[in-house]
Amino acid sequence: MMESTPARTDACAPPKAHPRPGGGDRYTISEVAALTGLTAHTLRWYERIGLMPHVDRSHTGQRRFTNRDLDWLAFVGKLRLTGMPVADMVRYAELLREGEHTFEERQGLLEATRSDVRARIAELQDTLAVLDYKIDFYAGARAASERV
């Protein structure tokens, strides 16, 4: 489910080494839960809402995830950290499945999210400055009281 261009895989960061890099990349839902920190319930929910579609199944019907699925889940995890609404993540996944003609809309979703993240970072930097000021104030007050 990862996007690709002729030259590279479009991922949020350089891919980490996979637990099974050599083609034996079929993971059970419990293995994926352990590797990602997501619960099996969350993985099933992602599949149900269209955020994690087309998970392969074994002949007995058990889900079998691939390294590519792990990459997608890592990207979804980053989107979650940005605060992107689930509906937007699902829309992004739908656009991805529709193909290359949706590049512009996908880019727009990501740019809007980036803007939100930058605004949150600025708020956090302001908050950090207030905390630094207060910590410095208390450190100075304590040092002054120790001199008396």
mmCIF file of N, CA and C in Angstrom:
data_model
loop_
_atom_site.group_PDB
_atom_site.id
_atom_site.type_symbol
_atom_site.label_atom_id
_atom_site.label_comp_id
_atom_site.label_asym_id
_atom_site.label_seq_id
_atom_site.Cartn_x
_atom_site.Cartn_y
_atom_site.Cartn_z
ATOM 1 N N MET A 1 0.816 -1.176 0.000
ATOM 2 C CA MET A 1 0.000 0.000 0.000
ATOM 3 C C MET A 1 0.866 1.248 0.000
ATOM 4 N N MET A 2 2.170 1.092 -0.037
ATOM 5 C CA MET A 2 3.058 2.257 -0.074
ATOM 6 C C MET A 2 3.054 2.831 -1.477
ATOM 7 N N GLU A 3 3.206 4.134 -1.534
ATOM 8 C CA GLU A 3 3.289 4.786 -2.826
ATOM 9 C C GLU A 3 4.669 4.523 -3.401
ATOM 10 N N SER A 4 4.781 4.557 -4.716
ATOM 11 C CA SER A 4 6.103 4.386 -5.279
ATOM 12 C C SER A 4 6.222 5.196 -6.548
ATOM 13 N N THR A 5 7.433 5.575 -6.777
ATOM 14 C CA THR A 5 7.797 6.223 -8.024
ATOM 15 C C THR A 5 8.820 5.314 -8.664
ATOM 16 N N PRO A 6 9.180 5.548 -9.904
ATOM 17 C CA PRO A 6 10.158 4.648 -10.510
ATOM 18 C C PRO A 6 11.473 4.573 -9.736
ATOM 19 N N ALA A 7 11.872 5.669 -9.088
ATOM 20 C CA ALA A 7 13.187 5.709 -8.477
ATOM 21 C C ALA A 7 13.204 5.237 -7.028
ATOM 22 N N ARG A 8 12.096 5.431 -6.272
ATOM 23 C CA ARG A 8 12.157 5.121 -4.850
ATOM 24 C C ARG A 8 10.773 4.871 -4.288
ATOM 25 N N THR A 9 10.750 4.292 -3.095
ATOM 26 C CA THR A 9 9.498 4.148 -2.370
ATOM 27 C C THR A 9 9.250 5.444 -1.631
ATOM 28 N N ASP A 10 8.034 5.971 -1.709
ATOM 29 C CA ASP A 10 7.678 7.209 -1.038
ATOM 30 C C ASP A 10 7.271 6.888 0.388
ATOM 31 N N ALA A 11 8.188 7.058 1.290
ATOM 32 C CA ALA A 11 7.916 6.787 2.693
ATOM 33 C C ALA A 11 8.189 8.039 3.496
ATOM 34 N N CYS A 12 7.739 8.032 4.753
ATOM 35 C CA CYS A 12 7.902 9.220 5.574
ATOM 36 C C CYS A 12 9.340 9.389 6.043
ATOM 37 N N ALA A 13 10.102 8.371 6.004
ATOM 38 C CA ALA A 13 11.507 8.431 6.406
ATOM 39 C C ALA A 13 12.196 7.226 5.789
ATOM 40 N N PRO A 14 13.527 7.232 5.793
ATOM 41 C CA PRO A 14 14.200 6.031 5.289
ATOM 42 C C PRO A 14 13.705 4.810 6.068
ATOM 43 N N PRO A 15 13.380 3.738 5.367
ATOM 44 C CA PRO A 15 12.812 2.580 6.062
ATOM 45 C C PRO A 15 13.801 1.963 7.039
ATOM 46 N N LYS A 16 13.257 1.519 8.163
ATOM 47 C CA LYS A 16 14.060 0.780 9.128
ATOM 48 C C LYS A 16 14.229 -0.632 8.589
ATOM 49 N N ALA A 17 15.195 -1.328 9.131
ATOM 50 C CA ALA A 17 15.371 -2.722 8.742
ATOM 51 C C ALA A 17 14.150 -3.508 9.200
ATOM 52 N N HIS A 18 13.655 -4.343 8.341
ATOM 53 C CA HIS A 18 12.500 -5.156 8.695
ATOM 54 C C HIS A 18 12.949 -6.369 9.488
ATOM 55 N N PRO A 19 12.061 -6.876 10.340
ATOM 56 C CA PRO A 19 12.415 -8.072 11.108
ATOM 57 C C PRO A 19 12.733 -9.268 10.220
ATOM 58 N N ARG A 20 12.067 -9.338 9.062
ATOM 59 C CA ARG A 20 12.286 -10.434 8.115
ATOM 60 C C ARG A 20 12.544 -9.835 6.736
ATOM 61 N N PRO A 21 13.737 -9.357 6.495
ATOM 62 C CA PRO A 21 13.988 -8.652 5.237
ATOM 63 C C PRO A 21 14.070 -9.546 4.005
ATOM 64 N N GLY A 22 14.306 -10.815 4.163
ATOM 65 C CA GLY A 22 14.608 -11.668 3.021
ATOM 66 C C GLY A 22 13.432 -12.330 2.352
ATOM 67 N N GLY A 23 12.300 -11.677 2.282
ATOM 68 C CA GLY A 23 11.180 -12.242 1.550
ATOM 69 C C GLY A 23 10.243 -13.088 2.387
ATOM 70 N N GLY A 24 10.687 -13.559 3.543
ATOM 71 C CA GLY A 24 9.801 -14.321 4.418
ATOM 72 C C GLY A 24 9.026 -13.373 5.297
ATOM 73 N N ASP A 25 8.292 -12.478 4.641
ATOM 74 C CA ASP A 25 7.713 -11.358 5.381
ATOM 75 C C ASP A 25 6.217 -11.534 5.629
ATOM 76 N N ARG A 26 5.817 -12.641 6.148
ATOM 77 C CA ARG A 26 4.417 -12.858 6.491
ATOM 78 C C ARG A 26 4.301 -12.871 8.015
ATOM 79 N N TYR A 27 3.576 -11.876 8.541
ATOM 80 C CA TYR A 27 3.452 -11.711 9.984
ATOM 81 C C TYR A 27 2.007 -11.937 10.400
ATOM 82 N N THR A 28 1.825 -12.548 11.546
ATOM 83 C CA THR A 28 0.490 -12.696 12.103
ATOM 84 C C THR A 28 0.080 -11.378 12.741
ATOM 85 N N ILE A 29 -1.186 -11.260 13.076
ATOM 86 C CA ILE A 29 -1.668 -10.032 13.688
ATOM 87 C C ILE A 29 -0.996 -9.811 15.053
ATOM 88 N N SER A 30 -0.728 -10.895 15.782
ATOM 89 C CA SER A 30 -0.071 -10.735 17.086
ATOM 90 C C SER A 30 1.378 -10.289 16.914
ATOM 91 N N GLU A 31 2.051 -10.766 15.870
ATOM 92 C CA GLU A 31 3.420 -10.310 15.607
ATOM 93 C C GLU A 31 3.427 -8.827 15.232
ATOM 94 N N VAL A 32 2.472 -8.403 14.403
ATOM 95 C CA VAL A 32 2.401 -6.997 14.001
ATOM 96 C C VAL A 32 2.069 -6.132 15.212
ATOM 97 N N ALA A 33 1.189 -6.616 16.060
ATOM 98 C CA ALA A 33 0.863 -5.877 17.281
ATOM 99 C C ALA A 33 2.123 -5.691 18.132
ATOM 100 N N ALA A 34 2.901 -6.746 18.276
ATOM 101 C CA ALA A 34 4.133 -6.658 19.071
ATOM 102 C C ALA A 34 5.151 -5.719 18.418
ATOM 103 N N LEU A 35 5.245 -5.753 17.094
ATOM 104 C CA LEU A 35 6.230 -4.929 16.393
ATOM 105 C C LEU A 35 5.847 -3.445 16.357
ATOM 106 N N THR A 36 4.545 -3.163 16.317
ATOM 107 C CA THR A 36 4.100 -1.778 16.136
ATOM 108 C C THR A 36 3.625 -1.112 17.417
ATOM 109 N N GLY A 37 3.294 -1.910 18.418
ATOM 110 C CA GLY A 37 2.716 -1.344 19.633
ATOM 111 C C GLY A 37 1.215 -1.111 19.520
ATOM 112 N N LEU A 38 0.642 -1.438 18.372
ATOM 113 C CA LEU A 38 -0.807 -1.331 18.195
ATOM 114 C C LEU A 38 -1.458 -2.610 18.702
ATOM 115 N N THR A 39 -2.691 -2.512 19.122
ATOM 116 C CA THR A 39 -3.390 -3.724 19.549
ATOM 117 C C THR A 39 -3.961 -4.438 18.330
ATOM 118 N N ALA A 40 -4.240 -5.714 18.495
ATOM 119 C CA ALA A 40 -4.883 -6.474 17.426
ATOM 120 C C ALA A 40 -6.240 -5.847 17.098
ATOM 121 N N HIS A 41 -6.931 -5.356 18.123
ATOM 122 C CA HIS A 41 -8.219 -4.691 17.907
ATOM 123 C C HIS A 41 -8.049 -3.473 17.004
ATOM 124 N N THR A 42 -7.020 -2.670 17.254
ATOM 125 C CA THR A 42 -6.763 -1.482 16.430
ATOM 126 C C THR A 42 -6.440 -1.882 15.003
ATOM 127 N N LEU A 43 -5.636 -2.911 14.820
ATOM 128 C CA LEU A 43 -5.300 -3.369 13.469
ATOM 129 C C LEU A 43 -6.545 -3.833 12.717
ATOM 130 N N ARG A 44 -7.421 -4.548 13.408
ATOM 131 C CA ARG A 44 -8.669 -4.978 12.767
ATOM 132 C C ARG A 44 -9.542 -3.773 12.427
ATOM 133 N N TRP A 45 -9.585 -2.794 13.336
ATOM 134 C CA TRP A 45 -10.371 -1.580 13.111
ATOM 135 C C TRP A 45 -9.822 -0.811 11.906
ATOM 136 N N TYR A 46 -8.487 -0.670 11.828
ATOM 137 C CA TYR A 46 -7.881 -0.007 10.673
ATOM 138 C C TYR A 46 -8.320 -0.681 9.377
ATOM 139 N N GLU A 47 -8.348 -2.000 9.395
ATOM 140 C CA GLU A 47 -8.766 -2.731 8.201
ATOM 141 C C GLU A 47 -10.248 -2.476 7.907
ATOM 142 N N ARG A 48 -11.071 -2.490 8.933
ATOM 143 C CA ARG A 48 -12.518 -2.314 8.766
ATOM 144 C C ARG A 48 -12.870 -0.934 8.206
ATOM 145 N N ILE A 49 -12.150 0.129 8.640
ATOM 146 C CA ILE A 49 -12.491 1.484 8.188
ATOM 147 C C ILE A 49 -11.806 1.867 6.882
ATOM 148 N N GLY A 50 -10.955 0.988 6.363
ATOM 149 C CA GLY A 50 -10.298 1.264 5.087
ATOM 150 C C GLY A 50 -8.934 1.906 5.211
ATOM 151 N N LEU A 51 -8.432 1.979 6.424
ATOM 152 C CA LEU A 51 -7.094 2.552 6.610
ATOM 153 C C LEU A 51 -6.006 1.515 6.353
ATOM 154 N N MET A 52 -6.358 0.262 6.484
ATOM 155 C CA MET A 52 -5.410 -0.850 6.295
ATOM 156 C C MET A 52 -6.077 -1.902 5.429
ATOM 157 N N PRO A 53 -6.393 -1.550 4.195
ATOM 158 C CA PRO A 53 -7.145 -2.502 3.368
ATOM 159 C C PRO A 53 -6.256 -3.561 2.725
ATOM 160 N N HIS A 54 -6.887 -4.569 2.236
ATOM 161 C CA HIS A 54 -6.249 -5.607 1.431
ATOM 162 C C HIS A 54 -5.137 -6.344 2.165
ATOM 163 N N VAL A 55 -5.376 -6.636 3.437
ATOM 164 C CA VAL A 55 -4.418 -7.465 4.162
ATOM 165 C C VAL A 55 -4.617 -8.887 3.664
ATOM 166 N N ASP A 56 -3.516 -9.522 3.277
ATOM 167 C CA ASP A 56 -3.591 -10.895 2.788
ATOM 168 C C ASP A 56 -4.105 -11.824 3.895
ATOM 169 N N ARG A 57 -4.657 -12.951 3.479
ATOM 170 C CA ARG A 57 -5.158 -13.956 4.410
ATOM 171 C C ARG A 57 -4.536 -15.302 4.076
ATOM 172 N N SER A 58 -4.332 -16.081 5.120
ATOM 173 C CA SER A 58 -3.844 -17.447 4.917
ATOM 174 C C SER A 58 -5.016 -18.311 4.435
ATOM 175 N N HIS A 59 -4.726 -19.553 4.110
ATOM 176 C CA HIS A 59 -5.788 -20.451 3.651
ATOM 177 C C HIS A 59 -6.831 -20.696 4.734
ATOM 178 N N THR A 60 -6.470 -20.422 6.003
ATOM 179 C CA THR A 60 -7.420 -20.573 7.110
ATOM 180 C C THR A 60 -8.108 -19.256 7.461
ATOM 181 N N GLY A 61 -7.815 -18.204 6.701
ATOM 182 C CA GLY A 61 -8.470 -16.924 6.935
ATOM 183 C C GLY A 61 -7.750 -15.989 7.894
ATOM 184 N N GLN A 62 -6.582 -16.400 8.384
ATOM 185 C CA GLN A 62 -5.836 -15.541 9.296
ATOM 186 C C GLN A 62 -5.128 -14.442 8.508
ATOM 187 N N ARG A 63 -5.114 -13.249 9.103
ATOM 188 C CA ARG A 63 -4.428 -12.128 8.461
ATOM 189 C C ARG A 63 -2.934 -12.409 8.388
ATOM 190 N N ARG A 64 -2.334 -12.038 7.247
ATOM 191 C CA ARG A 64 -0.897 -12.164 7.043
ATOM 192 C C ARG A 64 -0.391 -10.820 6.537
ATOM 193 N N PHE A 65 0.341 -10.139 7.382
ATOM 194 C CA PHE A 65 0.868 -8.825 7.056
ATOM 195 C C PHE A 65 2.248 -8.955 6.431
ATOM 196 N N THR A 66 2.631 -7.975 5.626
ATOM 197 C CA THR A 66 3.925 -7.970 4.946
ATOM 198 C C THR A 66 4.773 -6.810 5.458
ATOM 199 N N ASN A 67 6.036 -6.796 5.023
ATOM 200 C CA ASN A 67 6.906 -5.662 5.351
ATOM 201 C C ASN A 67 6.311 -4.362 4.812
ATOM 202 N N ARG A 68 5.687 -4.440 3.681
ATOM 203 C CA ARG A 68 5.042 -3.256 3.102
ATOM 204 C C ARG A 68 3.917 -2.755 4.011
ATOM 205 N N ASP A 69 3.179 -3.680 4.605
ATOM 206 C CA ASP A 69 2.145 -3.303 5.569
ATOM 207 C C ASP A 69 2.774 -2.636 6.790
ATOM 208 N N LEU A 70 3.910 -3.162 7.240
ATOM 209 C CA LEU A 70 4.606 -2.544 8.375
ATOM 210 C C LEU A 70 5.028 -1.115 8.035
ATOM 211 N N ASP A 71 5.512 -0.898 6.805
ATOM 212 C CA ASP A 71 5.887 0.452 6.371
ATOM 213 C C ASP A 71 4.673 1.373 6.400
ATOM 214 N N TRP A 72 3.552 0.889 5.895
ATOM 215 C CA TRP A 72 2.327 1.684 5.881
ATOM 216 C C TRP A 72 1.893 2.030 7.310
ATOM 217 N N LEU A 73 1.955 1.043 8.206
ATOM 218 C CA LEU A 73 1.571 1.289 9.597
ATOM 219 C C LEU A 73 2.503 2.298 10.264
ATOM 220 N N ALA A 74 3.784 2.278 9.912
ATOM 221 C CA ALA A 74 4.717 3.278 10.446
ATOM 222 C C ALA A 74 4.321 4.671 9.971
ATOM 223 N N PHE A 75 3.938 4.789 8.706
ATOM 224 C CA PHE A 75 3.498 6.072 8.158
ATOM 225 C C PHE A 75 2.212 6.528 8.833
ATOM 226 N N VAL A 76 1.256 5.621 9.002
ATOM 227 C CA VAL A 76 0.006 5.955 9.678
ATOM 228 C C VAL A 76 0.294 6.413 11.112
ATOM 229 N N GLY A 77 1.260 5.772 11.747
ATOM 230 C CA GLY A 77 1.653 6.185 13.097
ATOM 231 C C GLY A 77 2.155 7.619 13.120
ATOM 232 N N LYS A 78 2.925 7.987 12.108
ATOM 233 C CA LYS A 78 3.405 9.377 12.014
ATOM 234 C C LYS A 78 2.231 10.329 11.796
ATOM 235 N N LEU A 79 1.289 9.930 10.939
ATOM 236 C CA LEU A 79 0.109 10.771 10.713
ATOM 237 C C LEU A 79 -0.690 10.938 12.002
ATOM 238 N N ARG A 80 -0.812 9.874 12.781
ATOM 239 C CA ARG A 80 -1.510 9.960 14.068
ATOM 240 C C ARG A 80 -0.814 10.955 14.975
ATOM 241 N N LEU A 81 0.515 10.910 15.001
ATOM 242 C CA LEU A 81 1.266 11.838 15.854
ATOM 243 C C LEU A 81 1.068 13.298 15.451
ATOM 244 N N THR A 82 0.783 13.524 14.188
ATOM 245 C CA THR A 82 0.554 14.901 13.740
ATOM 246 C C THR A 82 -0.789 15.429 14.206
ATOM 247 N N GLY A 83 -1.668 14.532 14.627
ATOM 248 C CA GLY A 83 -3.010 14.934 14.996
ATOM 249 C C GLY A 83 -3.978 14.912 13.830
ATOM 250 N N MET A 84 -3.551 14.363 12.699
ATOM 251 C CA MET A 84 -4.444 14.270 11.540
ATOM 252 C C MET A 84 -5.679 13.459 11.930
ATOM 253 N N PRO A 85 -6.859 13.975 11.629
ATOM 254 C CA PRO A 85 -8.074 13.208 11.936
ATOM 255 C C PRO A 85 -8.102 11.874 11.185
ATOM 256 N N VAL A 86 -8.700 10.880 11.809
ATOM 257 C CA VAL A 86 -8.777 9.559 11.200
ATOM 258 C C VAL A 86 -9.468 9.637 9.843
ATOM 259 N N ALA A 87 -10.498 10.461 9.741
ATOM 260 C CA ALA A 87 -11.206 10.588 8.459
ATOM 261 C C ALA A 87 -10.257 11.052 7.356
ATOM 262 N N ASP A 88 -9.334 11.958 7.680
ATOM 263 C CA ASP A 88 -8.361 12.421 6.689
ATOM 264 C C ASP A 88 -7.362 11.323 6.345
ATOM 265 N N MET A 89 -6.991 10.520 7.349
ATOM 266 C CA MET A 89 -6.086 9.405 7.064
ATOM 267 C C MET A 89 -6.759 8.392 6.145
ATOM 268 N N VAL A 90 -8.022 8.116 6.402
ATOM 269 C CA VAL A 90 -8.761 7.190 5.549
ATOM 270 C C VAL A 90 -8.883 7.775 4.150
ATOM 271 N N ARG A 91 -9.157 9.079 4.056
ATOM 272 C CA ARG A 91 -9.248 9.718 2.732
ATOM 273 C C ARG A 91 -7.913 9.598 2.005
ATOM 274 N N TYR A 92 -6.810 9.823 2.707
ATOM 275 C CA TYR A 92 -5.484 9.686 2.108
ATOM 276 C C TYR A 92 -5.299 8.262 1.566
ATOM 277 N N ALA A 93 -5.687 7.266 2.369
ATOM 278 C CA ALA A 93 -5.551 5.866 1.942
ATOM 279 C C ALA A 93 -6.410 5.586 0.711
ATOM 280 N N GLU A 94 -7.611 6.163 0.681
ATOM 281 C CA GLU A 94 -8.479 5.984 -0.494
ATOM 282 C C GLU A 94 -7.843 6.597 -1.732
ATOM 283 N N LEU A 95 -7.298 7.802 -1.570
ATOM 284 C CA LEU A 95 -6.649 8.473 -2.696
ATOM 285 C C LEU A 95 -5.453 7.666 -3.190
ATOM 286 N N LEU A 96 -4.701 7.117 -2.264
ATOM 287 C CA LEU A 96 -3.547 6.301 -2.614
ATOM 288 C C LEU A 96 -3.980 5.114 -3.474
ATOM 289 N N ARG A 97 -5.063 4.471 -3.091
ATOM 290 C CA ARG A 97 -5.561 3.317 -3.853
ATOM 291 C C ARG A 97 -6.073 3.734 -5.230
ATOM 292 N N GLU A 98 -6.534 4.977 -5.358
ATOM 293 C CA GLU A 98 -7.063 5.446 -6.642
ATOM 294 C C GLU A 98 -5.962 5.660 -7.678
ATOM 295 N N GLY A 99 -4.743 5.908 -7.235
ATOM 296 C CA GLY A 99 -3.650 6.004 -8.181
ATOM 297 C C GLY A 99 -2.996 7.368 -8.272
ATOM 298 N N GLU A 100 -2.082 7.455 -9.249
ATOM 299 C CA GLU A 100 -1.225 8.632 -9.386
ATOM 300 C C GLU A 100 -1.979 9.909 -9.700
ATOM 301 N N HIS A 101 -3.167 9.811 -10.304
ATOM 302 C CA HIS A 101 -3.899 11.029 -10.639
ATOM 303 C C HIS A 101 -4.372 11.783 -9.391
ATOM 304 N N THR A 102 -4.164 11.195 -8.194
ATOM 305 C CA THR A 102 -4.563 11.850 -6.945
ATOM 306 C C THR A 102 -3.391 12.493 -6.205
ATOM 307 N N PHE A 103 -2.228 12.534 -6.851
ATOM 308 C CA PHE A 103 -1.044 13.114 -6.197
ATOM 309 C C PHE A 103 -1.331 14.502 -5.624
ATOM 310 N N GLU A 104 -1.976 15.351 -6.401
ATOM 311 C CA GLU A 104 -2.197 16.730 -5.973
ATOM 312 C C GLU A 104 -3.063 16.792 -4.706
ATOM 313 N N GLU A 105 -4.110 15.993 -4.672
ATOM 314 C CA GLU A 105 -4.984 16.003 -3.494
ATOM 315 C C GLU A 105 -4.269 15.423 -2.273
ATOM 316 N N ARG A 106 -3.479 14.368 -2.485
ATOM 317 C CA ARG A 106 -2.701 13.801 -1.369
ATOM 318 C C ARG A 106 -1.705 14.819 -0.850
ATOM 319 N N GLN A 107 -1.048 15.505 -1.775
ATOM 320 C CA GLN A 107 -0.097 16.534 -1.370
ATOM 321 C C GLN A 107 -0.810 17.612 -0.561
ATOM 322 N N GLY A 108 -1.998 18.002 -0.988
ATOM 323 C CA GLY A 108 -2.770 19.015 -0.270
ATOM 324 C C GLY A 108 -3.096 18.588 1.149
ATOM 325 N N LEU A 109 -3.500 17.325 1.316
ATOM 326 C CA LEU A 109 -3.780 16.816 2.663
ATOM 327 C C LEU A 109 -2.538 16.886 3.544
ATOM 328 N N LEU A 110 -1.402 16.472 2.982
ATOM 329 C CA LEU A 110 -0.164 16.477 3.759
ATOM 330 C C LEU A 110 0.314 17.894 4.057
ATOM 331 N N GLU A 111 0.139 18.799 3.113
ATOM 332 C CA GLU A 111 0.535 20.192 3.350
ATOM 333 C C GLU A 111 -0.316 20.840 4.443
ATOM 334 N N ALA A 112 -1.617 20.554 4.445
ATOM 335 C CA ALA A 112 -2.486 21.086 5.497
ATOM 336 C C ALA A 112 -2.072 20.536 6.854
ATOM 337 N N THR A 113 -1.730 19.252 6.885
ATOM 338 C CA THR A 113 -1.280 18.645 8.140
ATOM 339 C C THR A 113 0.041 19.252 8.591
ATOM 340 N N ARG A 114 0.952 19.466 7.636
ATOM 341 C CA ARG A 114 2.234 20.085 7.981
ATOM 342 C C ARG A 114 2.015 21.469 8.578
ATOM 343 N N SER A 115 1.099 22.225 8.011
ATOM 344 C CA SER A 115 0.791 23.558 8.531
ATOM 345 C C SER A 115 0.288 23.480 9.974
ATOM 346 N N ASP A 116 -0.605 22.511 10.238
ATOM 347 C CA ASP A 116 -1.106 22.311 11.600
ATOM 348 C C ASP A 116 0.033 21.936 12.552
ATOM 349 N N VAL A 117 0.928 21.073 12.098
ATOM 350 C CA VAL A 117 2.057 20.645 12.937
ATOM 351 C C VAL A 117 2.967 21.839 13.243
ATOM 352 N N ARG A 118 3.245 22.655 12.237
ATOM 353 C CA ARG A 118 4.093 23.825 12.464
ATOM 354 C C ARG A 118 3.451 24.785 13.460
ATOM 355 N N ALA A 119 2.146 24.959 13.380
ATOM 356 C CA ALA A 119 1.447 25.824 14.332
ATOM 357 C C ALA A 119 1.547 25.250 15.747
ATOM 358 N N ARG A 120 1.382 23.930 15.870
ATOM 359 C CA ARG A 120 1.507 23.292 17.184
ATOM 360 C C ARG A 120 2.919 23.409 17.730
ATOM 361 N N ILE A 121 3.907 23.266 16.853
ATOM 362 C CA ILE A 121 5.305 23.407 17.286
ATOM 363 C C ILE A 121 5.538 24.819 17.813
ATOM 364 N N ALA A 122 5.020 25.817 17.123
ATOM 365 C CA ALA A 122 5.175 27.209 17.564
ATOM 366 C C ALA A 122 4.526 27.407 18.935
ATOM 367 N N GLU A 123 3.335 26.840 19.127
ATOM 368 C CA GLU A 123 2.675 26.934 20.443
ATOM 369 C C GLU A 123 3.513 26.270 21.520
ATOM 370 N N LEU A 124 4.062 25.110 21.190
ATOM 371 C CA LEU A 124 4.896 24.402 22.163
ATOM 372 C C LEU A 124 6.177 25.170 22.467
ATOM 373 N N GLN A 125 6.756 25.825 21.458
ATOM 374 C CA GLN A 125 7.952 26.629 21.698
ATOM 375 C C GLN A 125 7.636 27.808 22.617
ATOM 376 N N ASP A 126 6.481 28.442 22.420
ATOM 377 C CA ASP A 126 6.057 29.517 23.320
ATOM 378 C C ASP A 126 5.866 28.988 24.737
ATOM 379 N N THR A 127 5.257 27.827 24.855
ATOM 380 C CA THR A 127 5.039 27.208 26.158
ATOM 381 C C THR A 127 6.370 26.869 26.815
ATOM 382 N N LEU A 128 7.299 26.367 26.035
ATOM 383 C CA LEU A 128 8.624 26.040 26.552
ATOM 384 C C LEU A 128 9.329 27.293 27.058
ATOM 385 N N ALA A 129 9.195 28.406 26.351
ATOM 386 C CA ALA A 129 9.815 29.661 26.781
ATOM 387 C C ALA A 129 9.255 30.099 28.136
ATOM 388 N N VAL A 130 7.951 29.939 28.341
ATOM 389 C CA VAL A 130 7.343 30.288 29.634
ATOM 390 C C VAL A 130 7.893 29.382 30.726
ATOM 391 N N LEU A 131 7.968 28.088 30.456
ATOM 392 C CA LEU A 131 8.519 27.156 31.440
ATOM 393 C C LEU A 131 9.968 27.481 31.764
ATOM 394 N N ASP A 132 10.769 27.772 30.742
ATOM 395 C CA ASP A 132 12.170 28.140 30.967
ATOM 396 C C ASP A 132 12.273 29.383 31.840
ATOM 397 N N TYR A 133 11.434 30.362 31.571
ATOM 398 C CA TYR A 133 11.434 31.599 32.354
ATOM 399 C C TYR A 133 11.123 31.298 33.818
ATOM 400 N N LYS A 134 10.082 30.489 34.054
ATOM 401 C CA LYS A 134 9.699 30.161 35.428
ATOM 402 C C LYS A 134 10.785 29.345 36.134
ATOM 403 N N ILE A 135 11.364 28.394 35.431
ATOM 404 C CA ILE A 135 12.434 27.585 36.033
ATOM 405 C C ILE A 135 13.615 28.469 36.387
ATOM 406 N N ASP A 136 13.997 29.368 35.484
ATOM 407 C CA ASP A 136 15.090 30.301 35.778
ATOM 408 C C ASP A 136 14.749 31.198 36.963
ATOM 409 N N PHE A 137 13.495 31.640 37.044
ATOM 410 C CA PHE A 137 13.063 32.481 38.157
ATOM 411 C C PHE A 137 13.241 31.748 39.474
ATOM 412 N N TYR A 138 12.751 30.499 39.534
ATOM 413 C CA TYR A 138 12.848 29.735 40.776
ATOM 414 C C TYR A 138 14.291 29.392 41.115
ATOM 415 N N ALA A 139 15.083 29.090 40.113
ATOM 416 C CA ALA A 139 16.505 28.801 40.364
ATOM 417 C C ALA A 139 17.195 30.039 40.921
ATOM 418 N N GLY A 140 16.886 31.220 40.363
ATOM 419 C CA GLY A 140 17.466 32.475 40.857
ATOM 420 C C GLY A 140 16.991 32.804 42.254
ATOM 421 N N ALA A 141 15.725 32.581 42.524
ATOM 422 C CA ALA A 141 15.174 32.867 43.853
ATOM 423 C C ALA A 141 15.785 31.942 44.895
ATOM 424 N N ARG A 142 15.961 30.686 44.545
ATOM 425 C CA ARG A 142 16.558 29.735 45.481
ATOM 426 C C ARG A 142 18.015 30.095 45.742
ATOM 427 N N ALA A 143 18.745 30.459 44.697
ATOM 428 C CA ALA A 143 20.150 30.858 44.876
ATOM 429 C C ALA A 143 20.251 32.090 45.746
ATOM 430 N N ALA A 144 19.353 33.052 45.557
ATOM 431 C CA ALA A 144 19.367 34.273 46.368
ATOM 432 C C ALA A 144 19.065 33.949 47.823
ATOM 433 N N SER A 145 18.143 33.036 48.101
ATOM 434 C CA SER A 145 17.791 32.702 49.488
ATOM 435 C C SER A 145 18.928 31.915 50.159
ATOM 436 N N GLU A 146 19.702 31.197 49.361
ATOM 437 C CA GLU A 146 20.813 30.448 49.944
ATOM 438 C C GLU A 146 21.975 31.376 50.308
ATOM 439 N N ARG A 147 22.054 32.535 49.665
ATOM 440 C CA ARG A 147 23.112 33.494 49.971
ATOM 441 C C ARG A 147 22.825 34.275 51.241
ATOM 442 N N VAL A 148 21.584 34.301 51.663
ATOM 443 C CA VAL A 148 21.230 35.121 52.826
ATOM 444 C C VAL A 148 21.549 34.424 54.095
#
